XYZ file of C-alpha atoms in Angstrom:
760
model
C -15.012 -12.452 -11.798
C -15.892 -9.762 -14.274
C -18.206 -12.023 -16.307
C -21.832 -11.002 -16.592
C -23.977 -13.793 -15.028
C -26.391 -15.672 -17.279
C -30.085 -14.750 -17.205
C -32.086 -16.538 -14.541
C -35.740 -16.953 -13.707
C -36.943 -14.575 -11.028
C -39.756 -15.179 -8.564
C -41.881 -12.056 -8.320
C -45.088 -11.038 -6.603
C -47.290 -11.306 -9.713
C -50.909 -10.131 -9.613
C -53.506 -12.867 -9.226
C -54.792 -12.122 -12.719
C -52.553 -13.089 -15.642
C -49.813 -14.341 -13.289
C -48.288 -16.496 -16.008
C -48.098 -13.633 -18.482
C -46.651 -11.375 -15.804
C -43.877 -13.845 -14.941
C -43.079 -14.505 -18.592
C -42.793 -10.779 -19.305
C -40.634 -10.216 -16.213
C -38.142 -12.926 -17.188
C -38.126 -11.745 -20.812
C -37.094 -8.306 -19.545
C -34.352 -9.900 -17.415
C -32.998 -11.806 -20.416
C -32.863 -8.635 -22.499
C -30.991 -6.815 -19.706
C -28.348 -9.549 -19.585
C -28.057 -9.888 -23.367
C -27.684 -6.168 -24.144
C -24.353 -4.557 -24.966
C -25.044 -1.959 -22.289
C -27.873 -1.104 -19.938
C -28.176 2.423 -21.340
C -28.756 0.956 -24.819
C -31.511 -1.445 -23.757
C -33.367 0.787 -21.297
C -35.496 2.689 -23.881
C -36.616 -0.641 -25.354
C -37.647 -2.264 -22.089
C -38.993 0.834 -20.313
C -42.648 0.249 -21.384
C -42.450 -3.331 -20.094
C -40.892 -2.176 -16.827
C -43.644 0.384 -16.282
C -46.272 -2.287 -16.885
C -44.592 -4.833 -14.634
C -43.975 -2.391 -11.795
C -47.353 -0.640 -12.140
C -45.809 2.808 -12.440
C -46.496 5.841 -14.572
C -42.845 6.802 -14.705
C -39.486 5.412 -13.661
C -35.982 6.800 -13.320
C -32.857 4.692 -13.030
C -29.723 6.342 -11.635
C -26.172 4.996 -11.920
C -23.548 5.911 -9.382
C -20.408 7.652 -10.590
C -17.393 6.159 -8.852
C -15.014 9.084 -9.173
C -17.525 11.848 -8.455
C -19.655 10.136 -5.796
C -22.943 11.158 -7.417
C -25.795 9.265 -9.035
C -26.777 10.239 -12.562
C -29.760 9.518 -14.792
C -29.525 10.095 -18.535
C -32.532 10.901 -20.729
C -33.020 11.998 -24.312
C -34.828 15.143 -25.417
C -34.837 15.331 -29.197
C -31.271 14.620 -30.327
C -29.743 15.801 -27.058
C -28.744 13.549 -24.148
C -29.296 15.264 -20.813
C -28.411 14.244 -17.289
C -29.939 14.527 -13.841
C -27.216 14.458 -11.209
C -28.001 13.855 -7.566
C -25.484 13.965 -4.722
C -25.416 11.429 -1.897
C -27.469 13.548 0.456
C -30.222 13.388 3.069
C -32.055 16.282 1.417
C -33.253 14.476 -1.739
C -35.192 11.210 -1.931
C -32.954 9.502 -4.494
C -29.799 10.839 -2.781
C -31.023 9.568 0.596
C -31.562 6.043 -0.773
C -28.163 6.073 -2.505
C -26.477 7.233 0.706
C -28.161 4.863 3.149
C -28.991 1.947 0.822
C -32.471 1.928 2.345
C -35.644 1.295 0.255
C -38.482 3.790 0.625
C -42.238 3.453 0.074
C -43.837 6.916 0.145
C -47.596 7.370 -0.113
C -47.518 11.088 -0.909
C -44.319 12.954 -1.696
C -46.086 16.261 -0.972
C -46.738 15.203 2.621
C -43.849 16.935 4.441
C -44.622 15.130 7.703
C -44.305 11.720 6.013
C -40.888 12.707 4.628
C -39.714 14.111 7.968
C -40.624 10.855 9.690
C -38.039 9.224 7.417
C -35.443 11.964 8.011
C -35.828 15.565 9.247
C -33.869 16.939 6.283
C -35.673 14.979 3.562
C -37.717 16.954 1.037
C -39.271 16.506 -2.399
C -38.108 18.630 -5.326
C -41.335 20.075 -6.791
C -39.696 22.061 -9.596
C -40.556 19.552 -12.346
C -44.210 19.395 -11.270
C -44.402 23.181 -11.190
C -42.962 23.501 -14.702
C -44.938 20.679 -16.323
C -48.205 20.648 -14.386
C -47.670 16.973 -13.561
C -48.738 15.843 -10.057
C -46.382 13.423 -8.336
C -48.017 11.284 -5.664
C -46.740 7.918 -4.481
C -43.176 6.754 -4.925
C -41.076 3.610 -4.560
C -37.308 4.166 -4.411
C -34.884 1.249 -3.966
C -31.087 0.926 -4.113
C -29.539 -0.801 -7.114
C -27.074 -3.181 -5.453
C -24.724 -6.075 -6.096
C -23.151 -7.909 -3.166
C -24.456 -5.112 -0.901
C -22.500 -2.534 -2.907
C -24.687 0.396 -3.932
C -24.409 1.069 -7.665
C -27.430 3.258 -8.299
C -31.101 3.906 -7.531
C -34.413 2.767 -9.106
C -37.258 5.256 -8.644
C -40.937 4.552 -9.483
C -43.520 7.309 -9.573
C -47.327 7.099 -9.266
C -48.944 3.677 -9.092
C -51.233 2.887 -12.045
C -53.337 0.369 -10.092
C -54.382 2.478 -7.137
C -53.693 5.606 -5.104
C -50.340 4.318 -3.841
C -47.787 1.533 -4.245
C -47.855 -1.402 -1.822
C -45.328 -3.765 -0.267
C -45.544 -6.165 -3.236
C -44.536 -3.332 -5.557
C -41.635 -2.531 -3.257
C -40.429 -6.151 -3.278
C -40.667 -6.379 -7.074
C -38.709 -3.144 -7.411
C -36.007 -4.496 -5.084
C -35.675 -7.696 -7.130
C -35.376 -5.699 -10.313
C -32.826 -3.454 -8.560
C -30.720 -6.541 -7.778
C -30.813 -7.629 -11.436
C -29.823 -4.157 -12.653
C -27.125 -4.140 -9.965
C -25.551 -7.274 -11.463
C -25.561 -5.577 -14.844
C -24.013 -2.373 -13.466
C -21.326 -4.363 -11.644
C -20.413 -6.082 -14.907
C -20.216 -2.768 -16.755
C -18.142 -1.232 -13.933
C -15.769 -4.253 -13.985
C -16.804 -4.928 -10.412
C -15.781 -7.997 -8.427
C -17.695 -10.275 -6.101
C -15.542 -9.686 -3.019
C -13.181 -7.055 -1.589
C -10.070 -9.076 -2.488
C -11.247 -10.949 -5.600
C -9.311 -8.616 -7.897
C -6.082 -9.895 -6.282
C -7.108 -13.453 -7.124
C -7.964 -12.456 -10.686
C -4.506 -10.905 -11.084
C -2.914 -14.009 -9.514
C -1.465 -11.977 -6.662
C -2.872 -14.528 -4.224
C -4.758 -17.819 -4.421
C -8.318 -18.375 -3.257
C -7.104 -20.914 -0.667
C -4.549 -18.477 0.770
C -7.182 -15.749 0.968
C -9.489 -18.047 2.929
C -6.615 -18.868 5.302
C -5.972 -15.171 5.907
C -9.686 -14.617 6.533
C -9.681 -17.403 9.139
C -6.512 -16.016 10.731
C -7.996 -12.520 10.883
C -11.121 -13.926 12.558
C -9.094 -15.871 15.131
C -6.765 -12.960 15.941
C -9.494 -10.299 15.711
C -7.383 -8.558 13.087
C -8.072 -7.484 9.515
C -7.454 -9.288 6.258
C -5.908 -6.274 4.517
C -3.098 -6.079 7.077
C -2.317 -9.792 6.686
C -2.235 -9.489 2.904
C 0.327 -6.689 3.196
C 2.416 -8.001 6.091
C 2.366 -11.750 5.420
C 1.498 -12.139 1.726
C 3.820 -9.250 0.833
C 1.308 -7.336 -1.279
C 1.705 -3.599 -1.731
C -0.892 -1.400 0.015
C -1.863 0.119 -3.339
C -2.623 -3.345 -4.737
C -4.914 -4.171 -1.836
C -6.484 -0.714 -2.017
C -7.214 -1.005 -5.733
C -8.898 -4.369 -5.090
C -11.141 -2.675 -2.516
C -11.889 0.064 -5.046
C -12.919 -2.472 -7.673
C -15.367 -4.110 -5.284
C -16.846 -1.135 -3.438
C -16.807 1.093 -6.533
C -15.514 3.913 -4.352
C -12.114 5.605 -4.923
C -9.274 4.214 -2.809
C -7.551 6.786 -0.603
C -4.025 5.773 0.518
C -2.396 7.323 3.541
C -0.736 10.606 2.606
C 1.330 12.349 5.296
C 0.555 15.851 4.021
C -3.225 15.343 4.329
C -4.543 16.492 7.708
C -7.940 15.039 8.713
C -10.805 17.496 9.298
C -10.963 16.788 13.022
C -12.872 20.034 13.607
C -15.925 18.239 12.224
C -15.776 15.668 15.031
C -14.335 17.664 17.919
C -17.273 16.505 20.068
C -16.399 12.823 19.425
C -13.611 10.904 21.131
C -10.718 9.633 19.038
C -11.199 6.188 20.569
C -14.705 6.063 19.094
C -13.389 6.859 15.609
C -10.602 4.286 15.951
C -13.124 1.646 16.933
C -15.538 2.636 14.158
C -12.722 2.907 11.566
C -13.704 6.115 9.803
C -12.314 9.623 9.707
C -13.366 12.878 7.990
C -10.672 13.929 5.528
C -12.186 17.307 4.709
C -15.484 19.101 4.743
C -17.890 21.710 5.985
C -21.663 22.008 6.372
C -22.118 21.598 2.611
C -19.985 18.509 1.939
C -18.033 16.012 4.045
C -15.421 13.636 2.611
C -15.299 10.468 4.704
C -12.631 7.762 4.681
C -14.000 4.382 5.792
C -12.888 0.783 5.455
C -16.344 -0.510 4.375
C -18.594 1.936 2.482
C -21.414 -0.654 2.450
C -21.855 -0.632 6.235
C -25.222 1.124 6.453
C -25.171 1.260 10.250
C -21.944 3.242 10.288
C -23.174 5.440 7.430
C -26.172 6.378 9.588
C -23.860 7.067 12.549
C -21.696 9.320 10.369
C -24.751 11.372 9.407
C -25.581 11.844 13.090
C -22.008 12.859 13.935
C -21.450 15.141 10.924
C -24.579 16.893 9.660
C -23.744 17.896 6.081
C -25.673 18.542 2.904
C -23.678 15.992 0.879
C -21.392 13.057 1.690
C -18.484 11.773 -0.378
C -16.901 8.457 0.562
C -13.442 7.024 0.048
C -12.388 3.493 0.915
C -9.191 3.061 2.931
C -7.106 0.388 4.613
C -7.841 0.006 8.346
C -4.215 0.730 9.270
C -4.201 3.894 7.149
C -7.339 5.147 8.904
C -5.632 4.540 12.246
C -2.610 6.487 11.023
C -4.813 9.436 10.067
C -6.158 9.292 13.619
C -2.648 9.411 15.092
C -2.786 5.876 16.461
C 0.611 4.829 15.128
C 2.449 5.326 18.372
C -0.486 5.451 20.716
C -0.231 9.239 21.042
C -2.953 11.792 20.488
C -2.658 14.239 17.618
C -2.698 17.252 19.923
C 0.139 19.142 18.261
C 1.951 18.922 14.993
C 5.715 18.741 14.882
C 6.181 22.408 13.960
C 4.109 23.495 16.966
C 6.311 21.413 19.266
C 9.471 23.059 17.913
C 7.913 26.502 18.474
C 7.073 25.444 22.015
C 10.700 24.389 22.559
C 11.887 27.788 21.340
C 9.467 29.507 23.729
C 10.744 27.388 26.628
C 14.307 28.227 25.623
C 13.606 31.969 25.517
C 12.358 31.807 29.102
C 15.860 30.867 30.273
C 18.417 33.618 30.778
C 21.412 31.481 29.827
C 21.846 28.257 27.854
C 23.711 26.760 30.858
C 20.656 27.327 33.022
C 18.505 25.571 30.428
C 20.738 22.507 30.611
C 20.109 22.288 34.342
C 16.347 22.727 34.031
C 15.593 20.719 30.905
C 15.732 16.934 30.982
C 14.742 13.884 29.023
C 11.512 13.824 31.052
C 10.294 17.249 29.902
C 6.827 16.797 28.405
C 7.600 18.744 25.232
C 10.794 16.753 24.642
C 8.943 13.451 25.028
C 6.248 14.569 22.589
C 8.849 15.804 20.095
C 10.747 12.487 20.046
C 7.471 10.585 19.640
C 6.505 12.888 16.791
C 9.876 12.466 15.088
C 9.379 8.701 15.011
C 5.742 8.964 13.985
C 6.480 11.361 11.137
C 9.410 9.239 9.931
C 7.138 6.203 9.785
C 4.482 8.212 7.950
C 7.009 9.254 5.320
C 8.236 5.665 5.006
C 11.731 6.738 6.072
C 14.440 4.196 6.805
C 16.491 6.414 9.132
C 16.234 9.515 11.321
C 19.423 11.620 11.535
C 19.724 14.096 14.417
C 22.799 16.287 13.890
C 24.003 19.053 16.251
C 25.707 22.182 14.938
C 28.183 24.603 16.456
C 27.307 27.219 19.054
C 23.681 28.298 19.223
C 22.887 27.057 15.711
C 19.860 24.741 15.819
C 20.412 21.021 15.376
C 19.258 19.542 12.091
C 16.908 16.541 11.678
C 16.825 14.680 8.381
C 14.859 11.636 7.196
C 16.301 9.164 4.720
C 13.512 8.267 2.287
C 14.108 5.964 -0.691
C 17.842 6.222 -0.082
C 18.118 10.032 -0.019
C 18.154 12.360 2.987
C 15.410 14.990 3.280
C 15.557 17.943 5.697
C 12.756 17.629 8.235
C 13.084 20.310 10.922
C 15.502 22.069 13.270
C 15.701 21.643 17.038
C 16.812 24.579 19.222
C 20.401 24.112 20.380
C 19.296 24.488 24.014
C 17.196 21.303 23.740
C 19.350 18.964 21.690
C 20.943 17.387 24.789
C 17.524 16.652 26.254
C 16.321 15.126 22.973
C 19.388 12.858 22.727
C 18.985 11.917 26.389
C 15.335 10.980 25.780
C 16.384 8.721 22.907
C 19.022 7.116 25.171
C 16.439 6.448 27.867
C 14.141 4.778 25.335
C 17.049 2.637 24.075
C 18.486 1.654 27.455
C 21.731 3.589 26.945
C 23.833 5.449 29.509
C 22.680 9.081 29.491
C 25.724 10.213 31.484
C 28.199 8.884 28.910
C 28.697 11.471 26.168
C 32.278 10.760 25.110
C 31.917 7.299 23.545
C 29.650 5.917 20.814
C 26.742 3.829 22.049
C 24.250 1.637 20.281
C 21.009 0.052 21.380
C 17.422 -0.692 20.438
C 13.961 0.419 21.401
C 10.430 -0.658 20.493
C 7.413 1.599 20.032
C 3.870 0.540 19.192
C 2.166 1.196 15.861
C -1.390 0.359 16.811
C -1.019 -3.342 17.621
C 2.198 -3.706 15.620
C 5.594 -3.124 17.293
C 8.125 -0.958 15.457
C 11.732 -1.664 16.349
C 14.377 1.044 16.118
C 18.129 0.545 16.098
C 19.783 3.542 17.772
C 23.366 4.785 17.451
C 24.727 7.831 19.296
C 28.029 9.349 18.274
C 30.108 12.132 19.919
C 30.983 14.955 17.515
C 32.865 18.218 17.967
C 29.505 19.994 18.363
C 27.900 17.471 20.737
C 26.221 14.109 20.461
C 24.514 13.043 17.232
C 22.032 10.192 16.893
C 20.802 7.964 14.087
C 17.614 5.943 14.499
C 17.023 3.188 11.942
C 13.427 2.047 11.613
C 13.393 -1.738 11.367
C 9.841 -1.927 10.075
C 10.298 -4.915 7.751
C 9.424 -7.587 10.332
C 8.597 -10.266 7.761
C 10.281 -11.691 4.712
C 9.568 -10.056 1.369
C 8.001 -12.340 -1.268
C 10.333 -13.275 -4.086
C 8.209 -11.616 -6.749
C 8.786 -8.242 -5.048
C 12.577 -8.408 -5.494
C 12.415 -7.100 -9.106
C 14.596 -9.954 -10.364
C 14.673 -10.398 -14.140
C 13.266 -13.637 -15.530
C 16.732 -15.130 -16.051
C 17.943 -14.111 -12.604
C 14.788 -15.404 -10.918
C 14.971 -18.793 -12.662
C 18.675 -19.236 -11.894
C 18.299 -18.072 -8.295
C 15.430 -20.525 -7.711
C 17.559 -23.338 -9.112
C 20.565 -22.439 -6.965
C 18.763 -22.037 -3.638
C 17.018 -25.369 -4.209
C 20.380 -27.191 -4.048
C 20.979 -29.347 -0.944
C 24.421 -27.856 -0.263
C 26.764 -25.122 -1.413
C 27.308 -21.447 -0.699
C 25.255 -18.572 -2.153
C 26.429 -14.985 -1.667
C 24.677 -11.621 -1.962
C 26.955 -8.617 -2.478
C 26.509 -4.872 -2.389
C 27.235 -1.756 -0.323
C 25.548 -0.904 2.960
C 21.838 -0.248 2.518
C 21.506 -2.069 -0.809
C 18.943 -4.578 0.476
C 21.214 -7.630 0.883
C 19.514 -8.835 4.073
C 16.069 -8.325 2.567
C 17.037 -10.464 -0.437
C 18.533 -13.218 1.708
C 15.428 -13.385 3.887
C 13.252 -13.542 0.781
C 15.229 -16.602 -0.327
C 15.027 -18.115 3.156
C 11.291 -17.469 3.240
C 10.929 -19.409 -0.018
C 12.751 -22.495 1.294
C 11.440 -22.188 4.863
C 9.437 -25.412 5.067
C 8.720 -27.688 8.059
C 11.209 -30.300 6.828
C 14.169 -27.870 6.943
C 16.111 -26.639 9.971
C 17.411 -23.114 9.349
C 19.803 -21.161 11.589
C 20.787 -17.515 11.089
C 23.441 -15.358 12.752
C 22.875 -11.637 12.216
C 24.034 -8.270 13.476
C 21.418 -7.034 14.100
C 18.409 -9.307 13.612
C 16.262 -6.964 11.520
C 13.777 -9.381 9.933
C 12.165 -12.219 11.856
C 10.505 -15.285 10.369
C 8.566 -18.108 11.914
C 10.396 -21.414 11.624
C 13.880 -19.838 11.701
C 16.257 -20.037 14.652
C 17.837 -16.575 14.669
C 20.659 -15.394 16.920
C 22.284 -12.012 17.492
C 26.101 -11.999 17.448
C 27.989 -10.140 20.193
C 31.597 -9.514 19.223
C 32.391 -7.967 22.637
C 31.871 -11.333 24.366
C 33.520 -13.354 21.607
C 30.311 -14.531 19.958
C 31.342 -13.628 16.411
C 29.963 -14.809 13.070
C 32.649 -17.492 12.931
C 31.839 -18.675 16.462
C 28.131 -18.753 15.684
C 28.753 -20.766 12.524
C 30.825 -23.364 14.401
C 28.064 -23.645 16.996
C 25.404 -24.067 14.306
C 27.221 -27.093 12.886
C 26.639 -28.861 16.205
C 22.906 -28.021 16.116
C 21.969 -30.234 13.138
C 21.134 -27.535 10.545
C 20.071 -27.925 6.924
C 20.482 -24.252 6.018
C 22.739 -21.618 7.585
C 22.673 -17.866 7.021
C 25.652 -15.803 8.163
C 24.937 -12.085 8.189
C 28.325 -11.105 6.755
C 31.664 -12.665 5.814
C 33.913 -10.080 7.398
C 37.127 -12.100 7.703
C 38.974 -15.168 6.473
C 37.934 -17.240 9.494
C 34.224 -16.756 8.813
C 34.623 -17.312 5.081
C 36.630 -20.515 5.597
C 34.097 -21.842 8.096
C 31.262 -21.102 5.667
C 32.995 -22.990 2.851
C 33.679 -25.968 5.100
C 30.039 -26.015 6.169
C 28.857 -25.973 2.551
C 31.235 -28.802 1.620
C 29.894 -30.965 4.461
C 26.331 -30.988 3.206
C 24.841 -27.648 4.282
C 23.306 -24.837 2.245
C 25.021 -21.607 3.334
C 23.927 -18.014 2.630
C 25.950 -14.894 3.402
C 26.709 -11.314 2.299
C 29.762 -9.256 1.402
C 30.382 -5.551 0.918
C 31.675 -5.637 -2.657
C 30.789 -3.753 -5.822
C 30.102 -6.580 -8.279
C 29.732 -10.334 -8.480
C 33.177 -11.010 -10.054
C 34.888 -8.710 -7.523
C 33.281 -10.732 -4.726
C 35.092 -13.867 -5.841
C 38.431 -12.044 -6.108
C 37.951 -10.505 -2.642
C 37.354 -13.909 -1.045
C 40.346 -15.470 -2.785
C 42.476 -12.541 -1.562
C 41.510 -13.488 2.004
C 43.547 -16.651 1.536
C 40.801 -19.187 0.816
C 41.724 -22.393 -0.961
C 40.583 -21.705 -4.551
C 39.781 -25.350 -5.295
C 37.574 -25.769 -2.223
C 35.927 -22.419 -2.837
C 35.156 -23.234 -6.482
C 33.642 -26.572 -5.449
C 31.458 -24.959 -2.764
C 30.228 -21.908 -4.682
C 26.710 -21.874 -6.171
C 26.514 -18.262 -7.241
C 26.924 -14.579 -6.364
C 24.127 -12.033 -6.635
C 25.274 -8.397 -6.632
C 22.600 -5.734 -6.241
C 21.770 -2.055 -5.768
C 18.564 -0.223 -4.935
C 17.308 2.278 -7.515
C 14.471 4.758 -6.964
C 11.329 4.046 -8.982
C 9.235 6.627 -10.789
C 5.908 7.567 -9.234
C 3.196 5.657 -11.101
C 0.704 8.462 -10.574
C 2.649 11.270 -12.229
C 5.472 9.905 -14.400
C 5.396 11.267 -17.957
C 6.291 9.499 -21.204
C 8.507 11.123 -23.827
C 10.416 10.150 -26.960
C 14.064 9.431 -26.218
C 16.709 11.658 -27.732
C 19.518 10.369 -29.933
C 21.917 11.087 -27.080
C 19.935 8.817 -24.720
C 19.745 6.102 -27.363
C 23.504 6.275 -27.774
C 23.930 6.076 -23.980
C 21.913 2.846 -23.943
C 23.800 1.359 -26.884
C 27.201 2.195 -25.397
C 26.513 1.018 -21.848
C 24.538 -2.089 -22.733
C 27.335 -3.196 -25.056
C 27.364 -4.026 -28.741
C 27.543 -7.773 -28.071
C 24.097 -7.865 -26.462
C 22.398 -4.680 -27.664
C 20.211 -6.473 -30.233
C 18.324 -8.306 -27.469
C 16.728 -5.000 -26.379
C 14.799 -4.712 -29.683
C 14.828 -0.905 -29.730
C 15.590 1.737 -32.319
C 15.829 5.549 -32.211
C 12.404 5.819 -33.836
C 10.392 3.723 -31.355
C 12.081 4.404 -28.030
C 9.783 5.781 -25.310
C 11.171 6.645 -21.890
C 9.635 8.158 -18.756
C 10.648 11.121 -16.642
C 9.870 12.227 -13.087
C 7.233 14.936 -12.648
C 6.147 15.204 -9.000
C 2.763 15.148 -7.296
C 1.264 15.080 -3.804
C 1.415 11.279 -3.710
C 5.215 11.215 -4.083
C 5.903 14.382 -2.093
C 6.677 16.387 -5.255
C 9.806 14.270 -5.856
C 8.586 12.273 -8.859
C 9.755 9.043 -7.225
C 7.992 6.550 -4.966
C 9.767 3.519 -3.550
C 12.844 1.607 -4.695
C 13.563 -1.552 -6.645
C 16.583 -3.777 -7.045
C 18.935 -4.056 -10.001
C 21.029 -7.206 -10.029
C 23.789 -9.208 -11.620
C 23.868 -12.950 -10.935
C 27.072 -14.889 -11.552
C 26.386 -18.620 -11.628
C 29.181 -21.047 -10.759
C 29.168 -23.009 -14.016
C 31.882 -25.606 -14.710
C 33.732 -23.034 -16.832
C 33.534 -20.451 -14.043
C 34.798 -22.982 -11.485
C 37.906 -23.572 -13.612
C 38.643 -19.835 -13.627
C 38.050 -19.551 -9.862
C 40.348 -22.461 -9.061
C 42.995 -20.809 -11.251
C 42.538 -17.505 -9.319
C 41.516 -15.616 -12.454
C 40.977 -11.856 -12.305
C 37.638 -10.042 -12.124
C 37.686 -9.105 -15.833
C 38.114 -12.750 -16.923
C 35.344 -13.884 -14.590
C 33.041 -11.119 -15.857
C 33.633 -11.984 -19.518
C 32.963 -15.670 -18.895
C 29.768 -14.891 -16.945
C 28.491 -12.519 -19.671
C 29.031 -15.189 -22.309
C 26.927 -17.562 -20.217
C 23.956 -15.244 -19.687
C 24.845 -12.883 -16.842
C 23.863 -9.247 -17.297
C 25.677 -6.580 -15.319
C 24.092 -4.146 -12.898
C 24.099 -1.382 -15.515
C 22.536 -3.698 -18.118
C 19.826 -4.841 -15.720
C 19.175 -1.217 -14.803
C 18.854 -0.223 -18.465
C 16.250 -2.947 -18.969
C 14.204 -1.535 -16.091
C 14.541 2.016 -17.393
C 13.202 0.810 -20.748
C 10.257 -0.741 -18.881
C 9.383 2.732 -17.580
C 10.129 1.882 -13.955
C 12.922 4.424 -13.425
C 15.130 6.874 -15.319
C 18.781 7.283 -16.224
C 19.440 9.832 -13.490
C 18.685 7.211 -10.847
C 20.612 4.519 -12.701
C 23.713 6.715 -12.825
C 23.420 7.297 -9.087
C 23.735 3.637 -8.164
C 25.572 1.852 -10.998
C 28.946 2.758 -12.432
């Protein structure tokens, strides 16, 4: 996709006289352009031929700068290389063509009326003529393009065969602009389509991409969303692919960036949502525009009408991110930020003489309370939080709101004590809970809309000594994660694929609450979810849904437990069964019996390591012989924060850190790391706007996979201890959580501080 195309013959509008010579010269120039090491190197050699072919006295070729959103022309004066830089602007001829990707044929650049007929702000820079005494007259200016992506500008000055250029000259210039555009695209490492970079990097196949394009057309959706939601690609991966094609910097959604809505206060938000662009910043001199397709000339023209500015700078963004900037996540208008709503609550509170009076007046239907709850959810989603914690305090102390992001809680804001009851009541109304019951815990669910995508929240309210608290868990992962996103090591991935491909047996995933066990299980189920398999799952709650799976929610209060669900599944002709958790001996025994009767069973346990999982199950009273026969393997895991790719800094490891690695990885296996104190480079957290000044962005799994080998089965049937099982597993290739974490620290994906947080 990055290969420079071979030279090809070009049909041009040759003069009647010497047409053969003209065509031969034109194609010779094309061949030299393709064969050169760089266009800058070959331009001085071919410039005389270009002037002759295009019947021009002078020509200027501009390249666009991706990071600075300008076009630049380089020329040599003596030994010095100088540059002419032109912004994407309606005030200069070259800048206008670069901005609008529109070719121009101008008879006289000094004729102000001719320029104003093109655009009222267009003007010709006469400074060069005034300094040199040269008289510019006619001009042809065309965009240098490849696949409709503007990469520069070709400008011809003064026709040598008459008073002005004609349409044939314009067409020849355009064809040459297309050839130069191919060359520029090659030098910029450009691709031939918005998502071709993903194919090149083997993130997705060409066939799958075509399927997603067809699906997006049928559902009137967008391909980028499908690649993220269904193919499991990261937004940054899709964004970088767009950047490689459009040659415009990718702008991800950043919660701290507030759009410059003052530039479009006369335009409805619905119009911007439909047009998919938003001003990120700007004034009358320069406007920075985020758009999903920077090659859409019609929308570029509309933007110029809506925002009259001297210069325009474009960024490419994902459609969903643009909607988020426009406040379309929850279908609410961005009329107030969250701090303004809290101030408004305090003002409402101060208008009441007593807090008891406020309780009578305020309710869950108060407009400010409704907006505040909506904003809490919206802001949590923007920060990619997993939970919202609303915690009352004693007396008149404001209640605290915290977001859990990447496993750690972050303070968000404080709610006046006079309004905390109304806020909790509003959450109860949304979740279908009893607002009059404040003495008992309650749990429920609610769904809000994120554009066209529903966001499900699991809600728990809990009575405390200071009043009711609430926790809202955002169940945003509505589809299975692809296996390659689980961060499994090569050995663990190969063994896991072999185990889950077995026709029967039991496979367990272990770890504490919030360690990603359900996500991992659904990734495995997604891999084996084929039309020839019947898969049943029993979960509490059902957090991830997949097409092709029959998923049920257990209800312990009515006797529909995991064990009851499992017994029912066996009468429903399953091939694969997933039980959300083995909480008791009855469920564990039923799972083993199901695996021994020809079913593949998946489940989870809350244990610290893979060997401890086996000991825990045997302690429940399971028959060790049956359990050893049924077991396929146990995967224990934790989630560890990853360093921000945009700001992490490399450094040479200290002798103390080297010794830490050697001691914790173990002398028996240390040699496989291939490191020494002299060549060990690690990375540390720094902090930037992208990661919220934390130095970390996202989480990844660390794992230990114990495989039920014949030797391990003997130990299990003999009810061996955890230490014996661990030693046997290590001898047969298992690496512990701490060892797997050390490998990922050495890869520069995290640091020892995070590893110590999650692995003992």
